[in-house]
Each structure stands twice: as structure tokens, then as C-alpha cells.
Amino acid sequence: MTDKFLGRLLDEASRPYRAAGRFGYHFARGKLGSDCIFRELLRRGIFPSAARFLDLGCGQAVFASWLLAARKLYEAGDWPADWPEPPRVLALRGYELMASDVARARAALADREPQVVIRQGDIRSTDFGRADVVTILDVLHYIDHAGQEDLLRRARAALPAGGLLVTRVGNAAAGLPFHVCDWLDRAVILARWRRRPVLWCRGLSDWVVLLARSGFEVETMPMSEGKPFANVMLIARANGA
Ligand SMILES: C[S@@+](CC[C@H](N)C(=O)[O-])C[C@H]1O[C@@H](n2cnc3c(N)ncnc32)[C@H](O)[C@@H]1O
């Protein structure tokens, strides 16, 4: 039952990428269909019922499309009885460094503007404005350690007390499963950016300490299902609620 529903959700979230070309469409389907984090974010009811989202390092914005598709199916009465209501996207701003990803995101989501706005920008220096939820999925390790600290402090400043930051990181203290993912990441950097692959990783306890120092209370959950990786989702709530 849920598998069939997930198929419909995947169809709905991928369809807009037909306007972004073959690569964009198949990438969206592959990513949304194979990465457990998208399903788990909905199934676990992590987000508030309505929110302004800020997606940092959004790639071609498949997360935005996933949220919009989820809400559309929910409103059409097509939703698993044991899943919580998906969030209403009041606004979603995504920032991404790579022009090609931004172009695919915009081609796919053009008709959702101004609710969804995707901009090319470097999240080490972009003004974050205000948001209720900040997502940084598989991005922090591209930024050096001082930059990570600065970015998380600015993300905290963009949120109200009780606001949510969701990130996924690799646990560099996890041994082989971490190295498998790390090698893959480095191969992707070489292929896409043709530069020496330098990444700034941390052990899980270090990530938790860093988030706590940046003004968050943190919960961690393994998030690599079906893959030999050491990925962990961090649900960080802004202090002061
Ligand atoms: C592994 S991809 C994840 C994309 C997206 N978050 C997702 O889950 O589909 C990492 C993304 O972070 C982007 N990125 C890395 N450093 C960045 C920076 N300084 N500013 C903006 N985006 C950045 C990369 O270009 C890449 O698209």
C-alpha cells in the first residue's frame, strides 16, 4: 500500500523535471526514489504544519518538489492513514552554487514562483533572511570548518526560538562505511568540478558539539538505509523556545 503511494509521490515530484531535460528528470527520479531521507522527513512528521523553508545547497531543488508533491497528494486525499499531515510550504528559498543545477531547478519549478524561489548563490556569504525551517542536506562537508561554524551561526540567527534546522552529515568516526561515501563524494567533485576534492568532515560527536555551540538542541538518526554509508540526519532545534 505505502509502496504504491510512494510510487505516486515519486511520479508527482519528478514530473516537473521533464521541463528540465532528460538528465534533470532522471536525476530527480533516481535521487527521490532511492534516498530514504525524503520519505523519512515526511513519515516522521518532523516539520511544522506550515513553514517558510530555506534550503541551503539545494542542488536542482528536488526537496522543494518533493514537499510540494506531498502536499498536493495530501490535499487530494491520497495520503497514508498512518503518516502525519505534510507541511504547507508558505515559501521556499533555495540557494545553490552550480549554475547548471539552478537552471534545472528553475525550469522545473518556474510555475511555482514566487512561492518557491531558487537562486544561484554561495551559502558561505548569502544573506539568509528569516525562515522557520533550514535544510542543509549533504552540503556542510563542502565548506571548511570555520565556514561551517559561521554558516550554522547565521542559520540559527535566521530562525525563531524553536525553529528547525535539518541536516545530514557523514560520521567520519564510523570507519569503512564513512570512507565508502567519502570516496564517492570525492569522485563526484572530480567529475563535476574538475578540482582537487577537498572535504571537511567531522565525527558525529563533533557535529553535535558544533550544533550545540551554534545554539541548537540536537537529535541524531542514522539515515543511510539501503546504502553502505555512515550518514546521519541531525534534527536541530533552535534554543530559547
Ligand atoms: C550532494 S549535493 C546535495 C544537493 C541537495 N541538498 C539535495 O539533497 O539534493 C551538495 C550540493 O551543495 C552545493 N554546494 C556546495 N558548496 C556550496 C556553497 N558554498 N554554496 C551553495 N551551494 C553549495 C553543491 O553545488 C551541490 O549541489
Short mmCIF file of N, CA, C and O and ligand atoms in Angstrom, two decimals, residues 31 38 55-59 62 95-98 101 121-124 137-139 142-143 192-193, ligand 1:
data_model
loop_
_atom_site.label_atom_id
_atom_site.label_comp_id
_atom_site.label_asym_id
_atom_site.label_seq_id
_atom_site.Cartn_x
_atom_site.Cartn_y
_atom_site.Cartn_z
N LYS A 31 17.21 10.20 -7.47
CA LYS A 31 17.53 10.71 -6.12
C LYS A 31 16.33 10.54 -5.17
O LYS A 31 16.47 10.00 -4.07
N PHE A 38 14.14 11.50 2.12
CA PHE A 38 12.96 12.25 1.68
C PHE A 38 11.69 11.62 2.25
O PHE A 38 10.81 12.32 2.77
N ASP A 55 16.46 26.26 1.91
CA ASP A 55 17.20 25.04 1.57
C ASP A 55 18.58 25.45 1.06
O ASP A 55 18.71 26.02 -0.04
N LEU A 56 19.61 25.18 1.86
CA LEU A 56 20.96 25.66 1.54
C LEU A 56 21.75 24.57 0.81
O LEU A 56 21.86 23.45 1.30
N GLY A 57 22.29 24.93 -0.37
CA GLY A 57 22.95 23.93 -1.21
C GLY A 57 21.89 23.01 -1.78
O GLY A 57 21.97 21.78 -1.68
N CYS A 58 20.88 23.59 -2.42
CA CYS A 58 19.64 22.85 -2.78
C CYS A 58 19.81 21.99 -4.02
O CYS A 58 18.89 21.23 -4.36
N GLY A 59 20.98 22.06 -4.71
CA GLY A 59 21.12 21.29 -5.94
C GLY A 59 20.02 21.69 -6.92
O GLY A 59 19.68 22.86 -7.07
N VAL A 62 15.24 19.18 -5.64
CA VAL A 62 14.30 18.06 -5.58
C VAL A 62 13.54 18.02 -4.26
O VAL A 62 12.40 17.56 -4.20
N TYR A 95 19.20 28.05 -2.24
CA TYR A 95 20.43 28.64 -2.77
C TYR A 95 21.37 27.52 -3.18
O TYR A 95 21.53 26.53 -2.46
N GLU A 96 21.98 27.70 -4.36
CA GLU A 96 22.85 26.66 -4.92
C GLU A 96 23.98 27.35 -5.69
O GLU A 96 23.76 28.34 -6.40
N LEU A 97 25.19 26.77 -5.55
CA LEU A 97 26.38 27.34 -6.18
C LEU A 97 26.42 27.09 -7.69
O LEU A 97 26.84 27.94 -8.46
N MET A 98 26.00 25.89 -8.10
CA MET A 98 26.20 25.47 -9.50
C MET A 98 25.10 26.01 -10.41
O MET A 98 23.91 25.66 -10.24
N ASP A 101 22.66 23.38 -11.96
CA ASP A 101 21.60 22.88 -11.07
C ASP A 101 20.49 23.92 -10.92
O ASP A 101 19.30 23.58 -10.93
N GLY A 121 23.80 31.13 -5.59
CA GLY A 121 24.47 31.88 -4.53
C GLY A 121 25.39 30.99 -3.74
O GLY A 121 25.23 29.77 -3.73
N ASP A 122 26.36 31.62 -3.10
CA ASP A 122 27.32 30.90 -2.25
C ASP A 122 26.84 31.02 -0.81
O ASP A 122 26.81 32.12 -0.26
N ILE A 123 26.46 29.91 -0.23
CA ILE A 123 25.84 29.97 1.11
C ILE A 123 26.83 30.37 2.19
O ILE A 123 26.44 30.62 3.33
N ARG A 124 28.13 30.46 1.83
CA ARG A 124 29.10 30.99 2.81
C ARG A 124 28.92 32.48 2.99
O ARG A 124 29.40 33.05 3.96
N LEU A 137 21.16 19.56 3.28
CA LEU A 137 21.23 18.11 3.08
C LEU A 137 22.47 17.73 2.28
O LEU A 137 22.58 18.05 1.09
N ASP A 138 23.41 17.09 2.94
CA ASP A 138 24.65 16.59 2.30
C ASP A 138 25.50 17.73 1.73
O ASP A 138 26.07 17.59 0.64
N VAL A 139 25.61 18.82 2.45
CA VAL A 139 26.30 20.00 1.92
C VAL A 139 27.43 20.48 2.83
O VAL A 139 28.47 20.97 2.34
N TYR A 142 31.27 20.33 2.26
CA TYR A 142 31.90 21.07 1.16
C TYR A 142 32.51 22.38 1.66
O TYR A 142 33.17 23.08 0.90
N ILE A 143 32.22 22.73 2.90
CA ILE A 143 32.61 24.04 3.44
C ILE A 143 33.63 23.84 4.55
O ILE A 143 33.49 22.91 5.36
N ARG A 192 32.58 16.57 -11.53
CA ARG A 192 31.74 17.75 -11.79
C ARG A 192 32.53 19.03 -11.84
O ARG A 192 32.27 19.91 -12.65
N TRP A 193 33.46 19.18 -10.90
CA TRP A 193 34.11 20.48 -10.75
C TRP A 193 35.56 20.48 -11.24
O TRP A 193 36.21 21.50 -11.23
C1 LIG B 1 25.41 16.41 -2.55
S1 LIG B 1 24.66 17.82 -3.24
C2 LIG B 1 23.12 17.90 -2.34
C3 LIG B 1 22.08 18.71 -3.04
C4 LIG B 1 20.73 18.83 -2.32
N1 LIG B 1 20.90 19.34 -0.99
C5 LIG B 1 19.98 17.50 -2.32
O1 LIG B 1 19.86 16.89 -1.25
O2 LIG B 1 19.56 17.07 -3.41
C6 LIG B 1 25.57 19.16 -2.50
C7 LIG B 1 25.25 20.47 -3.12
O3 LIG B 1 25.82 21.53 -2.34
C8 LIG B 1 26.20 22.55 -3.25
N2 LIG B 1 27.18 23.45 -2.59
C9 LIG B 1 28.42 23.15 -2.13
N3 LIG B 1 29.01 24.24 -1.62
C10 LIG B 1 28.13 25.27 -1.76
C11 LIG B 1 28.17 26.64 -1.43
N4 LIG B 1 29.25 27.19 -0.86
N5 LIG B 1 27.09 27.41 -1.73
C12 LIG B 1 25.99 26.86 -2.33
N6 LIG B 1 25.90 25.55 -2.64
C13 LIG B 1 26.96 24.75 -2.38
C14 LIG B 1 26.81 21.76 -4.39
O4 LIG B 1 26.95 22.53 -5.57
C15 LIG B 1 25.82 20.61 -4.53
O5 LIG B 1 24.78 20.90 -5.42
#
